[in-house]
mmCIF file of C-alpha atoms in Angstrom:
data_model
loop_
_atom_site.group_PDB
_atom_site.id
_atom_site.type_symbol
_atom_site.label_atom_id
_atom_site.label_comp_id
_atom_site.label_asym_id
_atom_site.label_seq_id
_atom_site.Cartn_x
_atom_site.Cartn_y
_atom_site.Cartn_z
ATOM 1 C CA MET L 1 -49.942 17.297 -22.819
ATOM 2 C CA LYS L 2 -48.067 19.461 -20.333
ATOM 3 C CA LYS L 3 -48.362 16.719 -17.685
ATOM 4 C CA ILE L 4 -46.962 14.091 -20.059
ATOM 5 C CA LEU L 5 -44.033 16.355 -20.910
ATOM 6 C CA LEU L 6 -43.327 16.984 -17.215
ATOM 7 C CA VAL L 7 -43.533 13.261 -16.435
ATOM 8 C CA ASN L 8 -41.091 12.472 -19.261
ATOM 9 C CA ILE L 9 -38.645 15.132 -18.062
ATOM 10 C CA PHE L 10 -38.898 13.777 -14.508
ATOM 11 C CA LEU L 11 -38.262 10.215 -15.722
ATOM 12 C CA LEU L 12 -35.203 11.304 -17.706
ATOM 13 C CA LEU L 13 -33.744 13.177 -14.736
ATOM 14 C CA PHE L 14 -34.541 10.286 -12.382
ATOM 15 C CA SER L 15 -32.855 7.808 -14.755
ATOM 16 C CA ALA L 16 -29.772 9.996 -15.073
ATOM 17 C CA VAL L 17 -29.412 10.221 -11.297
ATOM 18 C CA CYS L 18 -30.065 6.523 -10.698
ATOM 19 C CA PHE L 19 -27.685 5.266 -13.378
ATOM 20 C CA ALA L 20 -24.920 7.799 -12.823
ATOM 21 C CA GLN L 21 -21.724 6.134 -11.642
ATOM 22 C CA ASP L 22 -21.033 6.746 -7.953
ATOM 23 C CA LYS L 23 -17.542 8.235 -7.709
ATOM 24 C CA THR L 24 -17.432 8.263 -3.895
ATOM 25 C CA ARG L 25 -14.520 6.153 -2.635
ATOM 26 C CA ILE L 26 -13.324 5.193 0.841
ATOM 27 C CA ILE L 27 -10.302 3.430 2.360
ATOM 28 C CA VAL L 28 -10.697 1.804 5.785
ATOM 29 C CA PHE L 29 -9.101 -0.590 8.250
ATOM 30 C CA PRO L 30 -10.992 -3.832 9.008
ATOM 31 C CA GLU L 31 -14.069 -3.367 11.227
ATOM 32 C CA LYS L 32 -12.463 -5.570 13.842
ATOM 33 C CA LYS L 33 -9.013 -4.056 14.316
ATOM 34 C CA SER L 34 -6.391 -6.296 15.842
ATOM 35 C CA ASP L 35 -3.268 -5.323 17.748
ATOM 36 C CA LEU L 36 -1.962 -8.869 17.303
ATOM 37 C CA LYS L 37 1.541 -9.046 15.840
ATOM 38 C CA MET L 38 3.425 -12.286 15.248
ATOM 39 C CA PHE L 39 7.189 -12.629 14.924
ATOM 40 C CA SER L 40 8.779 -15.654 13.231
ATOM 41 C CA GLY L 41 12.391 -16.236 14.183
ATOM 42 C CA GLU L 42 15.070 -18.404 12.633
ATOM 43 C CA ASP L 43 13.424 -21.553 13.982
ATOM 44 C CA GLY L 44 10.263 -20.729 11.992
ATOM 45 C CA LYS L 45 8.029 -20.637 15.068
ATOM 46 C CA SER L 46 5.680 -17.648 15.372
ATOM 47 C CA VAL L 47 5.337 -15.897 18.708
ATOM 48 C CA PRO L 48 3.337 -12.804 19.709
ATOM 49 C CA THR L 49 5.372 -9.601 19.810
ATOM 50 C CA GLU L 50 5.004 -5.920 20.639
ATOM 51 C CA MET L 51 7.348 -4.984 17.791
ATOM 52 C CA ASN L 52 6.108 -2.556 15.129
ATOM 53 C CA GLY L 53 7.902 -3.119 11.850
ATOM 54 C CA VAL L 54 6.262 -0.350 9.848
ATOM 55 C CA GLU L 55 3.810 2.506 10.319
ATOM 56 C CA LEU L 56 1.319 3.937 7.841
ATOM 57 C CA VAL L 57 2.453 7.451 6.888
ATOM 58 C CA GLU L 58 0.244 8.442 3.946
ATOM 59 C CA ILE L 59 -2.262 7.188 1.374
ATOM 60 C CA ARG L 60 -2.339 8.822 -2.037
ATOM 61 C CA ILE L 61 -4.401 8.457 -5.181
ATOM 62 C CA LYS L 62 -2.207 10.018 -7.878
ATOM 63 C CA ASP L 63 -1.446 13.471 -6.409
ATOM 64 C CA GLN L 64 -4.378 13.493 -3.962
ATOM 65 C CA ILE L 65 -3.683 12.607 -0.313
ATOM 66 C CA VAL L 66 -6.639 10.733 1.186
ATOM 67 C CA ALA L 67 -7.469 9.927 4.794
ATOM 68 C CA LEU L 68 -8.639 6.630 6.252
ATOM 69 C CA ASP L 69 -12.395 6.478 6.882
ATOM 70 C CA LYS L 70 -13.058 9.737 4.974
ATOM 71 C CA PRO L 71 -14.978 9.534 1.663
ATOM 72 C CA PHE L 72 -13.415 11.200 -1.370
ATOM 73 C CA GLU L 73 -14.298 11.526 -5.061
ATOM 74 C CA TYR L 74 -12.359 9.849 -7.872
ATOM 75 C CA GLU L 75 -12.895 8.158 -11.237
ATOM 76 C CA ASP L 76 -13.341 4.387 -11.662
ATOM 77 C CA ASP L 77 -9.615 3.783 -12.212
ATOM 78 C CA TRP L 78 -8.636 5.141 -8.772
ATOM 79 C CA LEU L 79 -6.949 1.902 -7.650
ATOM 80 C CA LYS L 80 -4.535 2.196 -10.571
ATOM 81 C CA TYR L 81 -3.008 5.187 -8.769
ATOM 82 C CA LEU L 82 -3.085 3.875 -5.180
ATOM 83 C CA THR L 83 0.196 4.520 -3.347
ATOM 84 C CA ILE L 84 0.742 3.783 0.327
ATOM 85 C CA LYS L 85 3.706 5.323 2.111
ATOM 86 C CA LEU L 86 5.134 3.395 5.058
ATOM 87 C CA LYS L 87 8.006 3.977 7.459
ATOM 88 C CA ASN L 88 10.381 1.378 8.851
ATOM 89 C CA VAL L 89 10.066 1.934 12.605
ATOM 90 C CA SER L 90 12.053 -1.153 13.560
ATOM 91 C CA ASP L 91 15.754 -1.320 14.286
ATOM 92 C CA LYS L 92 16.258 -3.797 11.421
ATOM 93 C CA PRO L 93 16.626 -3.332 7.644
ATOM 94 C CA ILE L 94 13.604 -4.574 5.640
ATOM 95 C CA THR L 95 14.123 -6.538 2.411
ATOM 96 C CA SER L 96 10.556 -7.514 1.518
ATOM 97 C CA ILE L 97 6.984 -6.539 2.309
ATOM 98 C CA ARG L 98 3.428 -7.574 1.417
ATOM 99 C CA LEU L 99 0.452 -5.356 2.306
ATOM 100 C CA SER L 100 -2.969 -6.975 1.791
ATOM 101 C CA ILE L 101 -5.859 -4.915 0.423
ATOM 102 C CA GLY L 102 -9.447 -6.203 0.537
ATOM 103 C CA ARG L 103 -12.171 -5.354 -1.997
ATOM 104 C CA PRO L 104 -15.427 -6.275 -0.201
ATOM 105 C CA GLN L 105 -17.550 -5.573 -3.309
ATOM 106 C CA ALA L 106 -15.654 -8.206 -5.340
ATOM 107 C CA LYS L 107 -17.418 -11.279 -3.950
ATOM 108 C CA PHE L 108 -16.139 -14.690 -5.071
ATOM 109 C CA LYS L 109 -17.576 -17.849 -3.536
ATOM 110 C CA ASP L 110 -17.509 -17.333 0.259
ATOM 111 C CA SER L 111 -15.101 -14.399 0.354
ATOM 112 C CA SER L 112 -14.013 -11.322 -1.541
ATOM 113 C CA MET L 113 -11.080 -10.828 -3.866
ATOM 114 C CA GLY L 114 -8.302 -8.522 -2.817
ATOM 115 C CA PHE L 115 -4.812 -7.676 -3.981
ATOM 116 C CA THR L 116 -1.445 -6.854 -2.477
ATOM 117 C CA LEU L 117 1.077 -4.051 -2.626
ATOM 118 C CA GLU L 118 4.525 -5.554 -2.301
ATOM 119 C CA PHE L 119 8.182 -5.816 -3.165
ATOM 120 C CA GLY L 120 10.981 -8.323 -2.682
ATOM 121 C CA SER L 121 10.853 -12.053 -2.038
ATOM 122 C CA LEU L 122 7.344 -11.952 -0.500
ATOM 123 C CA SER L 123 6.047 -10.691 -3.838
ATOM 124 C CA ALA L 124 3.817 -12.773 -6.063
ATOM 125 C CA PHE L 125 4.118 -10.505 -9.098
ATOM 126 C CA GLY L 126 7.015 -10.317 -11.522
ATOM 127 C CA SER L 127 7.617 -6.574 -11.440
ATOM 128 C CA ALA L 128 7.446 -6.328 -7.640
ATOM 129 C CA LYS L 129 9.514 -9.498 -7.146
ATOM 130 C CA LYS L 130 12.401 -7.979 -9.117
ATOM 131 C CA ASP L 131 12.314 -4.858 -6.933
ATOM 132 C CA PHE L 132 15.192 -5.597 -4.586
ATOM 133 C CA ARG L 133 16.096 -2.930 -2.103
ATOM 134 C CA VAL L 134 16.805 -2.581 1.574
ATOM 135 C CA ILE L 135 14.685 -0.206 3.656
ATOM 136 C CA LYS L 136 16.832 1.074 6.503
ATOM 137 C CA PRO L 137 15.486 1.807 10.001
ATOM 138 C CA GLY L 138 13.746 5.201 10.009
ATOM 139 C CA GLU L 139 13.391 5.258 6.208
ATOM 140 C CA GLU L 140 10.065 5.983 4.466
ATOM 141 C CA PHE L 141 9.088 4.101 1.312
ATOM 142 C CA GLU L 142 6.110 3.740 -1.008
ATOM 143 C CA LEU L 143 4.156 0.728 -2.212
ATOM 144 C CA SER L 144 2.157 0.761 -5.441
ATOM 145 C CA ARG L 145 1.408 -1.516 -8.392
ATOM 146 C CA SER L 146 2.712 -1.306 -11.916
ATOM 147 C CA ALA L 147 0.191 -0.534 -14.665
ATOM 148 C CA GLU L 148 0.577 -4.141 -15.886
ATOM 149 C CA ASP L 149 -0.120 -5.629 -12.440
ATOM 150 C CA TYR L 150 -3.139 -3.321 -11.993
ATOM 151 C CA THR L 151 -4.611 -4.309 -15.381
ATOM 152 C CA ALA L 152 -3.999 -8.030 -14.824
ATOM 153 C CA GLY L 153 -5.610 -7.857 -11.367
ATOM 154 C CA LEU L 154 -8.601 -5.884 -12.654
ATOM 155 C CA ASN L 155 -9.204 -8.309 -15.526
ATOM 156 C CA PHE L 156 -8.925 -11.300 -13.183
ATOM 157 C CA MET L 157 -11.404 -9.713 -10.751
ATOM 158 C CA ILE L 158 -13.895 -8.963 -13.538
ATOM 159 C CA GLN L 159 -13.637 -12.535 -14.905
ATOM 160 C CA ARG L 160 -14.203 -14.080 -11.460
ATOM 161 C CA THR L 161 -16.763 -11.713 -9.966
ATOM 162 C CA GLY L 162 -18.292 -9.622 -12.766
ATOM 163 C CA VAL L 163 -17.460 -6.526 -10.685
ATOM 164 C CA SER L 164 -15.497 -3.794 -12.427
ATOM 165 C CA ASN L 165 -16.019 -0.772 -10.176
ATOM 166 C CA ILE L 166 -14.776 -0.733 -6.581
ATOM 167 C CA ASN L 167 -15.785 2.037 -4.177
ATOM 168 C CA LYS L 168 -14.228 0.711 -0.953
ATOM 169 C CA ILE L 169 -11.007 -1.013 0.024
ATOM 170 C CA ILE L 170 -9.794 -2.383 3.342
ATOM 171 C CA VAL L 171 -6.131 -2.042 4.373
ATOM 172 C CA GLY L 172 -5.441 -5.459 5.849
ATOM 173 C CA SER L 173 -2.518 -7.414 7.247
ATOM 174 C CA THR L 174 1.116 -6.689 6.488
ATOM 175 C CA GLN L 175 4.039 -9.084 6.326
ATOM 176 C CA VAL L 176 7.517 -7.630 6.778
ATOM 177 C CA LYS L 177 10.665 -9.647 6.044
ATOM 178 C CA PHE L 178 13.846 -8.358 7.615
ATOM 179 C CA GLU L 179 17.379 -8.634 6.282
ATOM 180 C CA ASP L 180 18.159 -11.251 8.954
ATOM 181 C CA GLY L 181 15.395 -13.499 7.513
ATOM 182 C CA ASN L 182 12.907 -12.976 10.359
ATOM 183 C CA LEU L 183 9.267 -12.296 9.481
ATOM 184 C CA LEU L 184 6.767 -10.006 11.218
ATOM 185 C CA THR L 185 3.014 -10.167 10.564
ATOM 186 C CA VAL L 186 0.884 -7.215 11.670
ATOM 187 C CA TRP L 187 -2.906 -7.418 11.368
ATOM 188 C CA THR L 188 -3.618 -3.669 11.650
ATOM 189 C CA LEU L 189 -0.932 -1.154 10.702
ATOM 190 C CA PRO L 190 -0.178 1.476 13.306
ATOM 191 C CA LEU L 191 -0.497 5.071 12.086
ATOM 192 C CA ALA L 192 2.560 7.328 12.053
ATOM 193 C CA LYS L 193 2.499 9.862 14.842
#
């Protein structure tokens, strides 16, 4: 009888550990980082450039600053509170930006579903598209999603992939539109010094 009781207790503890939700999160750059940057001038042709439009200053989940490649703990809704602070390190004012974020766990067909943090004319979402501002050279600014955009994106991901809990995201390419109409695409954001 004692053995049966011990086995049952072990099974309950084992089940609790196995089915407990993993709250470990991580934010990374792509495995294959790229220094490639493309600049599109008035003629629309893209050419390689050494120009850095923006640098990554800080990543925050609500009030918690998190580091790239370092695991941290947070609840399932962590992406609702994702804020990325960037700095305009160019000599041109910025009027629009789109930062791509990958969710490798959200598999759909032959790829995974991601989302973007954005504002201005490069924006695909209503609330971010209406956000018109000019980021001056040297100015820091933050990108995040509205609660409505987060919920819509989460519901879309669940419908398409069946995945509702993401533990890892990849900070991908960034498009920067300048006030003069030129466009810069950076595949891996440089980190602020």
